mmCIF file of C-alpha atoms and ligand atoms in Angstrom:
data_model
loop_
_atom_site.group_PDB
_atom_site.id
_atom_site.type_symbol
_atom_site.label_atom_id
_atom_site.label_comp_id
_atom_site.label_asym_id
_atom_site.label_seq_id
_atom_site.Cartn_x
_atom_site.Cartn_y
_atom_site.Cartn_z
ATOM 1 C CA UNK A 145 6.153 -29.319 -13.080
ATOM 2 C CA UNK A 146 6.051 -25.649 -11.934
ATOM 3 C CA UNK A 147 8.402 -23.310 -12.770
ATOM 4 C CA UNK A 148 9.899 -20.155 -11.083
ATOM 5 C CA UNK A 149 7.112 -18.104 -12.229
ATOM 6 C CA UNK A 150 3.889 -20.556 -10.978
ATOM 7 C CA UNK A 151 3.363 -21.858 -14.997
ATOM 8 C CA UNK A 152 2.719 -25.752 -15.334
ATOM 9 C CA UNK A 153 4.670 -27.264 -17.617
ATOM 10 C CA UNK A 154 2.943 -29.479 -19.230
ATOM 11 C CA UNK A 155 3.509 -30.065 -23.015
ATOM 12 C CA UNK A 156 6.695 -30.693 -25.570
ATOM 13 C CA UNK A 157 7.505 -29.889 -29.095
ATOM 14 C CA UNK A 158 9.933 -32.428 -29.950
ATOM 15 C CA UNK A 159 11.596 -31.807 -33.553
ATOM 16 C CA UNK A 160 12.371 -35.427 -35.164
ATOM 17 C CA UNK A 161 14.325 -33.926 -37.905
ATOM 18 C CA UNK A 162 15.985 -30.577 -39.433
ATOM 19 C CA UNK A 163 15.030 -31.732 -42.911
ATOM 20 C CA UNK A 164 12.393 -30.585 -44.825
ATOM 21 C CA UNK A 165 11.237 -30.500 -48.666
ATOM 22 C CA UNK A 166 9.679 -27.187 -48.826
ATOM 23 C CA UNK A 167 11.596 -23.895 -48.703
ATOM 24 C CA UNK A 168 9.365 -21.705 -47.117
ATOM 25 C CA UNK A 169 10.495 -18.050 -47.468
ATOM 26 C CA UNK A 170 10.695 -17.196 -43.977
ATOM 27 C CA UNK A 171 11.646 -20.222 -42.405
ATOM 28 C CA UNK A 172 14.299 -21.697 -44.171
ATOM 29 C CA UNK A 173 17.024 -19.635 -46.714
ATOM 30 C CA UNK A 174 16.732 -20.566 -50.204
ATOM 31 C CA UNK A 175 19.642 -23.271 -50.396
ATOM 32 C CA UNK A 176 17.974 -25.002 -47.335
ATOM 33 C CA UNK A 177 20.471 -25.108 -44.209
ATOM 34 C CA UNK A 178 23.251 -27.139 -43.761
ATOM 35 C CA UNK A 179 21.947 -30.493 -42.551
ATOM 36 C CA UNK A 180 22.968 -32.050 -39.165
ATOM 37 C CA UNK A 181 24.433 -35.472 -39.943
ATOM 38 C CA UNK A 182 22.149 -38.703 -39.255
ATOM 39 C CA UNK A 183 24.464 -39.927 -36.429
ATOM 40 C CA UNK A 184 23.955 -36.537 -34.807
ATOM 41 C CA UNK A 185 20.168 -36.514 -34.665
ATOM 42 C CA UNK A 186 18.315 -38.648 -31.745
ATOM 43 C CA UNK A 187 17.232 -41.841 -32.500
ATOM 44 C CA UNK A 188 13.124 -43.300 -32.002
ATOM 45 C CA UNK A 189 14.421 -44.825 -29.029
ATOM 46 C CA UNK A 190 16.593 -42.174 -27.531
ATOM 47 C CA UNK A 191 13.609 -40.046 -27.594
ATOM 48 C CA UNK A 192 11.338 -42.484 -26.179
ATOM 49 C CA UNK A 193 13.612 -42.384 -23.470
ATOM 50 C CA UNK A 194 13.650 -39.055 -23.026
ATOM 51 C CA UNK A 195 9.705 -38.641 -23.242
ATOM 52 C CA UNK A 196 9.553 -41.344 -20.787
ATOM 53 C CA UNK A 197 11.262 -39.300 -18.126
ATOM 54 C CA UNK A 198 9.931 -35.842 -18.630
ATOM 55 C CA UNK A 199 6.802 -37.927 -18.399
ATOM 56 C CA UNK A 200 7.707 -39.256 -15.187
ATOM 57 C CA UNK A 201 7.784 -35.318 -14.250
ATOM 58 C CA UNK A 202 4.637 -34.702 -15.656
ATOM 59 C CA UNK A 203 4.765 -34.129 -19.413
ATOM 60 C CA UNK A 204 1.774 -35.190 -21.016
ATOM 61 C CA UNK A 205 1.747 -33.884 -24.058
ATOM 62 C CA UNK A 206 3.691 -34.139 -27.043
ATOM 63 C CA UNK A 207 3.557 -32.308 -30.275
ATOM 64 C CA UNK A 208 6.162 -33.914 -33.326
ATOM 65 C CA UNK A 209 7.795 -31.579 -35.481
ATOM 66 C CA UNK A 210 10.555 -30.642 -37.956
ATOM 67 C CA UNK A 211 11.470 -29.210 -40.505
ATOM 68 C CA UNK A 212 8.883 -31.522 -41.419
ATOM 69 C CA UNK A 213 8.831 -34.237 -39.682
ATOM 70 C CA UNK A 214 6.938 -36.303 -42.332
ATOM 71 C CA UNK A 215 10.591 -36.619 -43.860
ATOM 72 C CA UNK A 216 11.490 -39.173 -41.185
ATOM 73 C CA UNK A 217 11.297 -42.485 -42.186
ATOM 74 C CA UNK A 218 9.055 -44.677 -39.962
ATOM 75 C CA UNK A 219 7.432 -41.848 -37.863
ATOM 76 C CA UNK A 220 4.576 -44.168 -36.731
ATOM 77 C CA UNK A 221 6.841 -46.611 -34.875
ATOM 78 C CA UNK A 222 8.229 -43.282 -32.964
ATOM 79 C CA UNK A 223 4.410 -42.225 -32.276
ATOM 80 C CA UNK A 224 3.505 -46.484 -30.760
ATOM 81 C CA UNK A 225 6.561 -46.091 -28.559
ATOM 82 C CA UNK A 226 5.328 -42.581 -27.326
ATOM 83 C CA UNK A 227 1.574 -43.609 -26.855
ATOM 84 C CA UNK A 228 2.683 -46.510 -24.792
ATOM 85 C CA UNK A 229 4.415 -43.939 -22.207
ATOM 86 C CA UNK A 230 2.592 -43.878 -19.269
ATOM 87 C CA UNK A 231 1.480 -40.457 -18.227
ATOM 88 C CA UNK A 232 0.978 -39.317 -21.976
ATOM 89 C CA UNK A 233 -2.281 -38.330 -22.592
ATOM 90 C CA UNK A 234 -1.574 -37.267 -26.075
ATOM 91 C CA UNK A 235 1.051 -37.068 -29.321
ATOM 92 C CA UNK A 236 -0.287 -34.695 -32.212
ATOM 93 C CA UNK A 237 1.755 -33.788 -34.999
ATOM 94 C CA UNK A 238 2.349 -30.644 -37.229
ATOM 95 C CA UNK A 239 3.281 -30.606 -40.667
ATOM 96 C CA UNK A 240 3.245 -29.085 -43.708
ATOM 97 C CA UNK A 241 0.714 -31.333 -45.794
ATOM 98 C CA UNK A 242 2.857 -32.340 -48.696
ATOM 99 C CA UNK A 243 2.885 -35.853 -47.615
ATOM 100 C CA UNK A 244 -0.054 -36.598 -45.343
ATOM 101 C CA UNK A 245 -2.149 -37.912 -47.456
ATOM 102 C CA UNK A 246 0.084 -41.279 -48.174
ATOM 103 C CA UNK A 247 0.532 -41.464 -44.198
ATOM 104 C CA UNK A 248 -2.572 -40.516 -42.628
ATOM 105 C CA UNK A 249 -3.668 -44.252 -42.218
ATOM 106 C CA UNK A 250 -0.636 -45.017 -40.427
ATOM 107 C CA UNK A 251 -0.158 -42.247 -38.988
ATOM 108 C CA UNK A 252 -3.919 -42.603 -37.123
ATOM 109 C CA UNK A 253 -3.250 -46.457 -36.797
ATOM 110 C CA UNK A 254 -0.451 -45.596 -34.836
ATOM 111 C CA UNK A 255 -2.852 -43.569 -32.500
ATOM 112 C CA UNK A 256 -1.929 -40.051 -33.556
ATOM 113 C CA UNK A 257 -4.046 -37.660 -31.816
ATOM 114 C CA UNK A 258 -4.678 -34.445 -33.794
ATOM 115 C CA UNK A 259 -2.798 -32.881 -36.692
ATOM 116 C CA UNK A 260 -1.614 -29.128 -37.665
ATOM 117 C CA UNK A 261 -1.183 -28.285 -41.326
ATOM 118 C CA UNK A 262 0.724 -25.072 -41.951
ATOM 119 C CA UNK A 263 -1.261 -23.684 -45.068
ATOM 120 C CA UNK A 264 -0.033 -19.895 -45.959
ATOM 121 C CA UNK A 265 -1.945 -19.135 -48.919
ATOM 122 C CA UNK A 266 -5.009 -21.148 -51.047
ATOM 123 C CA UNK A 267 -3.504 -19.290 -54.323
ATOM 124 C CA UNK A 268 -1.450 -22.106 -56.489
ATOM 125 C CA UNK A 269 1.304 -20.133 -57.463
ATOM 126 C CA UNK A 270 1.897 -18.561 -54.783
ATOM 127 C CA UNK A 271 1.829 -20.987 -52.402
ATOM 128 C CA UNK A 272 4.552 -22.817 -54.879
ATOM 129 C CA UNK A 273 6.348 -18.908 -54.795
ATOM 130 C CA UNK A 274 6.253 -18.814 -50.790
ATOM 131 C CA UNK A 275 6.925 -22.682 -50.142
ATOM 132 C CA UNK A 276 9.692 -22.163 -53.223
ATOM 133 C CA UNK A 277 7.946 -25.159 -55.156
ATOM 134 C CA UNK A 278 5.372 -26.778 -53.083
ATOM 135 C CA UNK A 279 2.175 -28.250 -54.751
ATOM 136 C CA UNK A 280 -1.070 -26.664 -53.384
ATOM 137 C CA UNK A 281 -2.803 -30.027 -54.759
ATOM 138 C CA UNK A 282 -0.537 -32.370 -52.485
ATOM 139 C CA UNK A 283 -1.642 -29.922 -48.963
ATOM 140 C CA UNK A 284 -5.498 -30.572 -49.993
ATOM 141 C CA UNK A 285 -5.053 -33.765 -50.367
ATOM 142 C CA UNK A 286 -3.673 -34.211 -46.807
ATOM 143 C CA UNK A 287 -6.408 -32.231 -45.741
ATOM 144 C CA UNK A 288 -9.144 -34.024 -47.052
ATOM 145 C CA UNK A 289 -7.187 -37.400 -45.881
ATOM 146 C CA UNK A 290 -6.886 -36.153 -42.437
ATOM 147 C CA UNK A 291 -10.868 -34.891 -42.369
ATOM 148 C CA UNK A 292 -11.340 -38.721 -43.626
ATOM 149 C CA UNK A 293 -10.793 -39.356 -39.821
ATOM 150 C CA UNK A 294 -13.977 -38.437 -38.400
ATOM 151 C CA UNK A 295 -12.286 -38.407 -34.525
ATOM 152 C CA UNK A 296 -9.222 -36.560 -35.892
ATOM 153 C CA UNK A 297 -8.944 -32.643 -34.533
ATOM 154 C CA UNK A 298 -7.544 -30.991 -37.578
ATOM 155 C CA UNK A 299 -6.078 -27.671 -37.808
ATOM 156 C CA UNK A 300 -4.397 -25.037 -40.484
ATOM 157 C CA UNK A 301 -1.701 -23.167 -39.338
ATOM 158 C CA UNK A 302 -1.940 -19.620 -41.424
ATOM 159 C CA UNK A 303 0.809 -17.445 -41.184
ATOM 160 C CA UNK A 304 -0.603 -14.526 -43.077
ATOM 161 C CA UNK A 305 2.588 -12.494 -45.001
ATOM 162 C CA UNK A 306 2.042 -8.696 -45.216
ATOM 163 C CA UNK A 307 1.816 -8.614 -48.993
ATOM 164 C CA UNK A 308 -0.577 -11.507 -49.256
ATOM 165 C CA UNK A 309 -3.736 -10.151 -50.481
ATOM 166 C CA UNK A 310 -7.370 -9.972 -48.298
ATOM 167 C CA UNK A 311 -9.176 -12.470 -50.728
ATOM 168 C CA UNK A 312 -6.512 -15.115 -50.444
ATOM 169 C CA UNK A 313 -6.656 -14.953 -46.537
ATOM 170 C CA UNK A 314 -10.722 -14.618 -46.574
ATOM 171 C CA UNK A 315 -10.741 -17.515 -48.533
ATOM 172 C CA UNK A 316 -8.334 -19.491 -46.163
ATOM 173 C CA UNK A 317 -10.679 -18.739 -42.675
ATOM 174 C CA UNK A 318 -13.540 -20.303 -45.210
ATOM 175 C CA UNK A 319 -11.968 -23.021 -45.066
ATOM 176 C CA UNK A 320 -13.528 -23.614 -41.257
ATOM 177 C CA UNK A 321 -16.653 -22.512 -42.505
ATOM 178 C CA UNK A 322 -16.861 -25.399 -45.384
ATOM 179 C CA UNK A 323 -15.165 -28.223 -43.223
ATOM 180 C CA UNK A 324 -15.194 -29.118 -39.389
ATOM 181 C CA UNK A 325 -11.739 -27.699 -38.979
ATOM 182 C CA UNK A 326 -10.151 -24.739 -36.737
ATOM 183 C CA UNK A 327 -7.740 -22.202 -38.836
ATOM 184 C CA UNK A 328 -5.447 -20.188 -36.595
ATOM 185 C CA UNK A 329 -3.286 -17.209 -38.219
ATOM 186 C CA UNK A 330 0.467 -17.018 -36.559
ATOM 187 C CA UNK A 331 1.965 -13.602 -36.316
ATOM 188 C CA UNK A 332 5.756 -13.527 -37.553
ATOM 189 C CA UNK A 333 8.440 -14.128 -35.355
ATOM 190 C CA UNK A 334 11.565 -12.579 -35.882
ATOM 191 C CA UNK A 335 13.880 -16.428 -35.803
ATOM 192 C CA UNK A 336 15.898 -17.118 -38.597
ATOM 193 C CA UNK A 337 14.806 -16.290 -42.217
ATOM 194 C CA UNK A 338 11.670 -14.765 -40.338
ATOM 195 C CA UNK A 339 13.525 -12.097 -39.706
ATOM 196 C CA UNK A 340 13.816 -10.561 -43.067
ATOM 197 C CA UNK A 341 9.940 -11.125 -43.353
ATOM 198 C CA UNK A 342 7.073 -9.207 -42.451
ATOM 199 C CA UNK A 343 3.366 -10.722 -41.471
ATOM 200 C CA UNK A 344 0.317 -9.071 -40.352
ATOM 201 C CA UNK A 345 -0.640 -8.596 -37.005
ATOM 202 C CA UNK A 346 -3.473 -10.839 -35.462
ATOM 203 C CA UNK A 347 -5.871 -7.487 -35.355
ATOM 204 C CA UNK A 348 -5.685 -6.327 -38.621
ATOM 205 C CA UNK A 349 -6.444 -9.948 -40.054
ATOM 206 C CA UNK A 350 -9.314 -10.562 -37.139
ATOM 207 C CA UNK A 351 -10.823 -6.901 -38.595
ATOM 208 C CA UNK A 352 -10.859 -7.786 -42.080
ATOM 209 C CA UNK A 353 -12.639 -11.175 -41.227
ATOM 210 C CA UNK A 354 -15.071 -8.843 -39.130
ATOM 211 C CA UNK A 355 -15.747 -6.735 -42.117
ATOM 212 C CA UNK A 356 -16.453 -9.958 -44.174
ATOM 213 C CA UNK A 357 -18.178 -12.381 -41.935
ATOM 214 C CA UNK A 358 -19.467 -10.281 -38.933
ATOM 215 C CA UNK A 359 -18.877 -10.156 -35.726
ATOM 216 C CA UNK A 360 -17.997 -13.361 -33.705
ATOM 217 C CA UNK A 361 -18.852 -15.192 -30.503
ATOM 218 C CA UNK A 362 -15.411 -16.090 -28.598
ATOM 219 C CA UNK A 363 -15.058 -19.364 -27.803
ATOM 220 C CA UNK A 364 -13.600 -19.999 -24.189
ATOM 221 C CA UNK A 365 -13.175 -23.909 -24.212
ATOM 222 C CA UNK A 366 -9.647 -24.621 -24.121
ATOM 223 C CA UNK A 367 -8.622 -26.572 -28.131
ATOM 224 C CA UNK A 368 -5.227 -27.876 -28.269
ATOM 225 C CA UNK A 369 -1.903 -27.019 -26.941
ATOM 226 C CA UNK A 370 -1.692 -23.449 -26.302
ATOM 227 C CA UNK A 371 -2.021 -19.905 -26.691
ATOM 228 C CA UNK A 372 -4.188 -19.757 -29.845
ATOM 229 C CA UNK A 373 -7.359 -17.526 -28.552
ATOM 230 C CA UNK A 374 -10.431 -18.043 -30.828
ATOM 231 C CA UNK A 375 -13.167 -17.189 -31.840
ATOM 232 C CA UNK A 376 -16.837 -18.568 -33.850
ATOM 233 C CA UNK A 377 -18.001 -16.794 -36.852
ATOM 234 C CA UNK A 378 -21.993 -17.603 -37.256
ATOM 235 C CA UNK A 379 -22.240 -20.728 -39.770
ATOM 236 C CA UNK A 380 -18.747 -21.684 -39.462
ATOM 237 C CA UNK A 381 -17.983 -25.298 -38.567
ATOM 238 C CA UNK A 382 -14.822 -24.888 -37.462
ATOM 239 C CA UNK A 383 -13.553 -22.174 -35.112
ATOM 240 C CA UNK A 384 -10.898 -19.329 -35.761
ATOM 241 C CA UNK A 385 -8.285 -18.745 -34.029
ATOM 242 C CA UNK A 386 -5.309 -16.702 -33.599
ATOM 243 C CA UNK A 387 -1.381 -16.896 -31.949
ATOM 244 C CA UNK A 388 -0.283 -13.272 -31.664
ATOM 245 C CA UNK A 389 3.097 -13.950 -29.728
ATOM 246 C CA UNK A 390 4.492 -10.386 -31.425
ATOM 247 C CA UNK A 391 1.377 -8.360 -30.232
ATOM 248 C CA UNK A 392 0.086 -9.946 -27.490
ATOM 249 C CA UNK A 393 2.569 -11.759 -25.379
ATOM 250 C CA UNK A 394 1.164 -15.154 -23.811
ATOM 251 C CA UNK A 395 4.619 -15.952 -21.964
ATOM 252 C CA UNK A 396 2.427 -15.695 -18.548
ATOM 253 C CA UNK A 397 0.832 -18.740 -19.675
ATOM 254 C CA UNK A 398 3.646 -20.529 -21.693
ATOM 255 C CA UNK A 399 2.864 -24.355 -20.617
ATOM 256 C CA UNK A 400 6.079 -25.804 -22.854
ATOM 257 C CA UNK A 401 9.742 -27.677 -23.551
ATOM 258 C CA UNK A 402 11.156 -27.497 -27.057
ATOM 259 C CA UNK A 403 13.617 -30.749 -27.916
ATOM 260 C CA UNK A 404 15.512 -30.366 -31.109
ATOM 261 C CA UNK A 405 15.911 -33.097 -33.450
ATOM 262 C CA UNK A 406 19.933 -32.824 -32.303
ATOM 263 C CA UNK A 407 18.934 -33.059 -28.261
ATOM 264 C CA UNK A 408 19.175 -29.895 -27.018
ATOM 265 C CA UNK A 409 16.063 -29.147 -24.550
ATOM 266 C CA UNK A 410 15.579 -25.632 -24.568
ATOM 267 C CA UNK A 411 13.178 -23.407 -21.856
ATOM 268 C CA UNK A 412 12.459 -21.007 -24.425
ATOM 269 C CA UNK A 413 11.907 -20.444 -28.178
ATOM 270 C CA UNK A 414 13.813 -17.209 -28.406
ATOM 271 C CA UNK A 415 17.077 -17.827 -26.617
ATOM 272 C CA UNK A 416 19.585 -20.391 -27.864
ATOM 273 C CA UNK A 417 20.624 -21.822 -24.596
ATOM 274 C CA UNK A 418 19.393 -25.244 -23.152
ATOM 275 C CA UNK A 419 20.289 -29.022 -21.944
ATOM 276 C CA UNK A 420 21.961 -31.137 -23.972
ATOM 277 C CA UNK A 421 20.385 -34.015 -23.431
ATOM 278 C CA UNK A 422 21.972 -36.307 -26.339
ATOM 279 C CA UNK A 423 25.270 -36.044 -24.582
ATOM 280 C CA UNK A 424 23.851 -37.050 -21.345
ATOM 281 C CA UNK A 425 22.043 -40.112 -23.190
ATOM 282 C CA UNK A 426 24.329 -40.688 -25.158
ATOM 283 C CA UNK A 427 27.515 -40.378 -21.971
ATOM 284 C CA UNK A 428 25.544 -42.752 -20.431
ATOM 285 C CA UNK A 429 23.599 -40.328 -17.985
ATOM 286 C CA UNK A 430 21.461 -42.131 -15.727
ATOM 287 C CA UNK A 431 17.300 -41.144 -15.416
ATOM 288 C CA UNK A 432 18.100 -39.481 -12.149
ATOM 289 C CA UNK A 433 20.924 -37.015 -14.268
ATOM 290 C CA UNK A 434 18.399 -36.597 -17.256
ATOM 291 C CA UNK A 435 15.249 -35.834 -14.847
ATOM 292 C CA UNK A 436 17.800 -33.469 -13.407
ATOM 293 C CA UNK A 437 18.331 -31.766 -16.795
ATOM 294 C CA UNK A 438 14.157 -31.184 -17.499
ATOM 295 C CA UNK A 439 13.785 -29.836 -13.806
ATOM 296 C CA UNK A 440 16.686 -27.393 -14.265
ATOM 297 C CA UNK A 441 15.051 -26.215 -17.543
ATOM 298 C CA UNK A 442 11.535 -25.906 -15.944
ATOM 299 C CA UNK A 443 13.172 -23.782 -13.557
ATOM 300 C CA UNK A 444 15.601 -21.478 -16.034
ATOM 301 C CA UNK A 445 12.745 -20.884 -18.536
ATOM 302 C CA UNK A 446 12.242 -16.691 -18.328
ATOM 303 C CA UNK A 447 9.419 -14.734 -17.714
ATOM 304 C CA UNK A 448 9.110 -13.521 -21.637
ATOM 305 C CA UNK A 449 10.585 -13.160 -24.759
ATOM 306 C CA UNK A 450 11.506 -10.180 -25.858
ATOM 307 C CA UNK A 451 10.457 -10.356 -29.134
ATOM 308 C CA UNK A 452 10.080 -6.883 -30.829
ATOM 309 C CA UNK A 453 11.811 -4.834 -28.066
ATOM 310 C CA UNK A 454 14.807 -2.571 -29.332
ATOM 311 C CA UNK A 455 17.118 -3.389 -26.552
ATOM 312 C CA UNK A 456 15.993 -7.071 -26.860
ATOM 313 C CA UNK A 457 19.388 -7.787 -27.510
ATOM 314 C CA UNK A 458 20.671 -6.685 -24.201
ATOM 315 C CA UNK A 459 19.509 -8.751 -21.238
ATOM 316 C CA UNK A 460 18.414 -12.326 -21.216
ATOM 317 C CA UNK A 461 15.890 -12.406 -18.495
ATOM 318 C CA UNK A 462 14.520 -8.771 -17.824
ATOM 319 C CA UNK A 463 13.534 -10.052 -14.327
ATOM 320 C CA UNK A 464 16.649 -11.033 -13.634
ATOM 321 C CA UNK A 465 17.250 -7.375 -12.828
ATOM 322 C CA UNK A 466 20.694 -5.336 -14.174
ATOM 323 C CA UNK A 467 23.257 -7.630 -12.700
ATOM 324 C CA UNK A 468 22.464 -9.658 -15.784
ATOM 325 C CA UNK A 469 21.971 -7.130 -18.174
ATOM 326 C CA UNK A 470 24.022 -7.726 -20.994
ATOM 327 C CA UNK A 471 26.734 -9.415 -19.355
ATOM 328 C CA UNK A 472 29.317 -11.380 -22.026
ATOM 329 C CA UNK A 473 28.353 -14.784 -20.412
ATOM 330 C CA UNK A 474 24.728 -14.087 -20.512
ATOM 331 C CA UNK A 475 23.515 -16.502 -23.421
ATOM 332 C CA UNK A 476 22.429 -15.457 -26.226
ATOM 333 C CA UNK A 477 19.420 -14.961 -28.464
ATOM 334 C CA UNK A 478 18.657 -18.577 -30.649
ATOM 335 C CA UNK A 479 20.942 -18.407 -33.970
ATOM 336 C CA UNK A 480 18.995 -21.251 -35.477
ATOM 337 C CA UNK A 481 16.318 -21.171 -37.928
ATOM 338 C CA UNK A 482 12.659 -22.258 -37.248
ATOM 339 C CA UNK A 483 13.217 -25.360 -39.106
ATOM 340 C CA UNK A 484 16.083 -26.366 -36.257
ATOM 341 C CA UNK A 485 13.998 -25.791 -34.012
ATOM 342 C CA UNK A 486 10.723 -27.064 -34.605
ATOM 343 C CA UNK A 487 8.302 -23.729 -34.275
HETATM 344 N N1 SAM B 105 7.355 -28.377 -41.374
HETATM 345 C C1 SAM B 105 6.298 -28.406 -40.431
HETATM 346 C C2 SAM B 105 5.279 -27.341 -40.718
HETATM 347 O O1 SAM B 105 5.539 -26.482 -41.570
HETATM 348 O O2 SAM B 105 4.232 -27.380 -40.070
HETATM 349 C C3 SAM B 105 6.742 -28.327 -38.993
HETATM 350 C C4 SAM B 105 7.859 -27.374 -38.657
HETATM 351 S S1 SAM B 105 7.517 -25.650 -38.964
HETATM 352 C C5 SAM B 105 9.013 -24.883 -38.398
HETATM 353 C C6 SAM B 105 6.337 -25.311 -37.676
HETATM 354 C C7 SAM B 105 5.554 -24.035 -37.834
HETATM 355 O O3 SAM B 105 6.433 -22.941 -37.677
HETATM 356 C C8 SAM B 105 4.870 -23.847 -39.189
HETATM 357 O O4 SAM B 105 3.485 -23.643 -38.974
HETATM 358 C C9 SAM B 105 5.506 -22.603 -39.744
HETATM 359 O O5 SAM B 105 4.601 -21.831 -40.515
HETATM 360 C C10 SAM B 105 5.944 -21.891 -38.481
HETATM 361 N N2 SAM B 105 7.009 -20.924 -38.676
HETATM 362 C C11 SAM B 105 8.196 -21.071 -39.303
HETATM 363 N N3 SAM B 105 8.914 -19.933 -39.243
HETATM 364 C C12 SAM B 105 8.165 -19.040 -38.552
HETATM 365 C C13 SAM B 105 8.342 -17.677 -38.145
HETATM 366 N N4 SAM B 105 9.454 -17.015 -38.430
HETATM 367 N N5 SAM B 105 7.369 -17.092 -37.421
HETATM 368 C C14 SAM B 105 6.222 -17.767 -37.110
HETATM 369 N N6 SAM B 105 5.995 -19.045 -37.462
HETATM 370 C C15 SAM B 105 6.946 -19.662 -38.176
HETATM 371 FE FE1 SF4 B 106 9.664 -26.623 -43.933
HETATM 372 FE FE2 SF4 B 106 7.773 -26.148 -42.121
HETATM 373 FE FE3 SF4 B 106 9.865 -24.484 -42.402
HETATM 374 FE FE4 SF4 B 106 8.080 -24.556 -44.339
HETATM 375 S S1 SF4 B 106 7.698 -23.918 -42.224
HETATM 376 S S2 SF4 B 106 10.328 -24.646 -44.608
HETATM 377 S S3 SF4 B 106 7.459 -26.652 -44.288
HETATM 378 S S4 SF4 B 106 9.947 -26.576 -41.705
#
């Protein structure tokens, strides 16, 4: 599918739950978020559906998240049904670790593709501080589990906080040099609790690995899903790479559909407007009606976000011109938290 803007749209996050058993500081507020009740979040099979369509339209990829969606009970069955699609060429997950190591086996036995672990910090405590009581041990674990799978792509997903220290982060690239996996560092994005939190930039942590481990080769080949640019340090198994969606925009090349765990298929991560697709399914909508719903998305997602610009708050689609421009029925910027959402 092409949208207004000449971008194929390719790939889907699809968020199988809001739940989560880690805290992280700027995700999620302390007391968690008030969780959407079971009958409200899509079943295995109402997502199969779904996926089956946008498939249909030329979807091919699908990424599972949460909150974490490890937390769902019976995960695998969802990832059979999805494999089975027609037209999808691949289903990887992303989680945070805690309980990979249990599921790996069926989790691969299913025929997951490749996994993302979001890994902040190798420092004990303060991964247990910034996850607000997560065991370091229980990530490392999944790690090693998941590098068990010799045909397995496996990734860490860094987001580096500003007053995390240069050792820790040093020591968390190494990572790629010891094992045959990629580490990409995520700049902050201003969505929910990640709004009262400040990261570093992708330049200031790609200078301080300079300083340490010289200067890299880029690597061009595409890896994975998206915007992640990357780099090989000399010795390193795996590459580097990193997302810098604050810094360096990659909207001209955005390839992606987000579905939230309560059906709402939205064109963009930063505004909170999109399809609700559970009431359609769930209304009885027919295919035709639902295929409707992803081709109207394709075609409302915007040029950018507008992440990090002071009147940000104004206009909803800057290329819409000023006939737009903060008009009261122009939706709005996304209220939820990452964890709704699904990153
Ligand atoms: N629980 C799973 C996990 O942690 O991988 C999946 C969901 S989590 C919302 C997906 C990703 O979003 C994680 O890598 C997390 O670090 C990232 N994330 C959460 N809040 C963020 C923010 N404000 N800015 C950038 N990334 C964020
Ligand atoms: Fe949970 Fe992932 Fe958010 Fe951390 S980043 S609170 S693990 S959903």
């Amino acid at each position: 599918m092409l949208d207004r803007f000449g971008r194929e749209i390719e790939y889907i996050r699809v968020s199988v739950t809001d739940r989560c058993n880690l805290r992280c500081t700027y995700c999620m507020p302390e007391e968690g978020v008030p969780p959407v009740p079971h009958a409200e979040i899509l079943t295995f099979d109402e997502i199969e559906r779904f996926c089956r369509i946008a498939a249909g339209l030329g979807i091919s990829r699908i990424k599972l998240t949460g909150g974490e969606p490890l937390v769902r009970r019976g995960l695998p069955v969802l990832i059979g049904k999805l494999k089975r699609i027609p037209g999808v060429k691949q289903v990887t997950l992303t989680t945070n670790g805690t309980l990979l190591k249990e599921q790996i086996g069926s989790l691969t036995a299913a025929g997951l593709d490749a996994v993302n672990i979001s890994l902040d910090t190798l420092d004990e405590e303060r991964y247990r501080q910034v996850t607000r009581g997560g065991i370091l041990d229980h990530v490392l674990e999944g790690l090693d589990a998941a590098l068990a799978y010799p045909g397995l792509p496996v990734k860490i997903n860094c987001v580096p906080l500003e007053d995390g220290t240069e050792e820790d982060l040093l020591r968390l690239a190494g990572l790629a040099e010891d094992r045959p996996v990629d580490v990409r560092f995520i700049e902050m994005m201003p969505i929910g609790s990640g709004k009262e939190s400040a990261g570093k930039s992708g330049k200031d942590i790609r200078e301080m690995l300079e300083r340490r481990f010289g200067q890299p080769e880029p690597y061009e080949k595409p890896l994975g899903n998206g915007p992640a640019e990357y780099v090989q340090f000399a010795g390193f198994q795996g590459r580097i790479g990193f997302i810098s969606a604050i810094s360096h925009k990659f909207c001209r090349t955005c390839n992606r559909l987000r579905l939230t765990a309560e059906g709402l298929l939205k064109p963009c991560l930063q505004y909170g407007d999109g399809a609700d697709i559970k009431a359609l399914i769930r209304g009885g909508g027919t295919d035709a009606q639902i295929e409707d719903a992803v081709s109207q998305s394709v075609l409302s997602k915007p040029a950018c976000h507008r992440f990090g610009e002071t009147d940000a708050g104004r206009s909803r689609r800057p290329e819409d011109g000023a006939a737009n421009d903060g008009g009261t029925d122009s939706p709005g910027f996304e209220e939820r938290g990452m964890s709704r959402i699904g990153g």
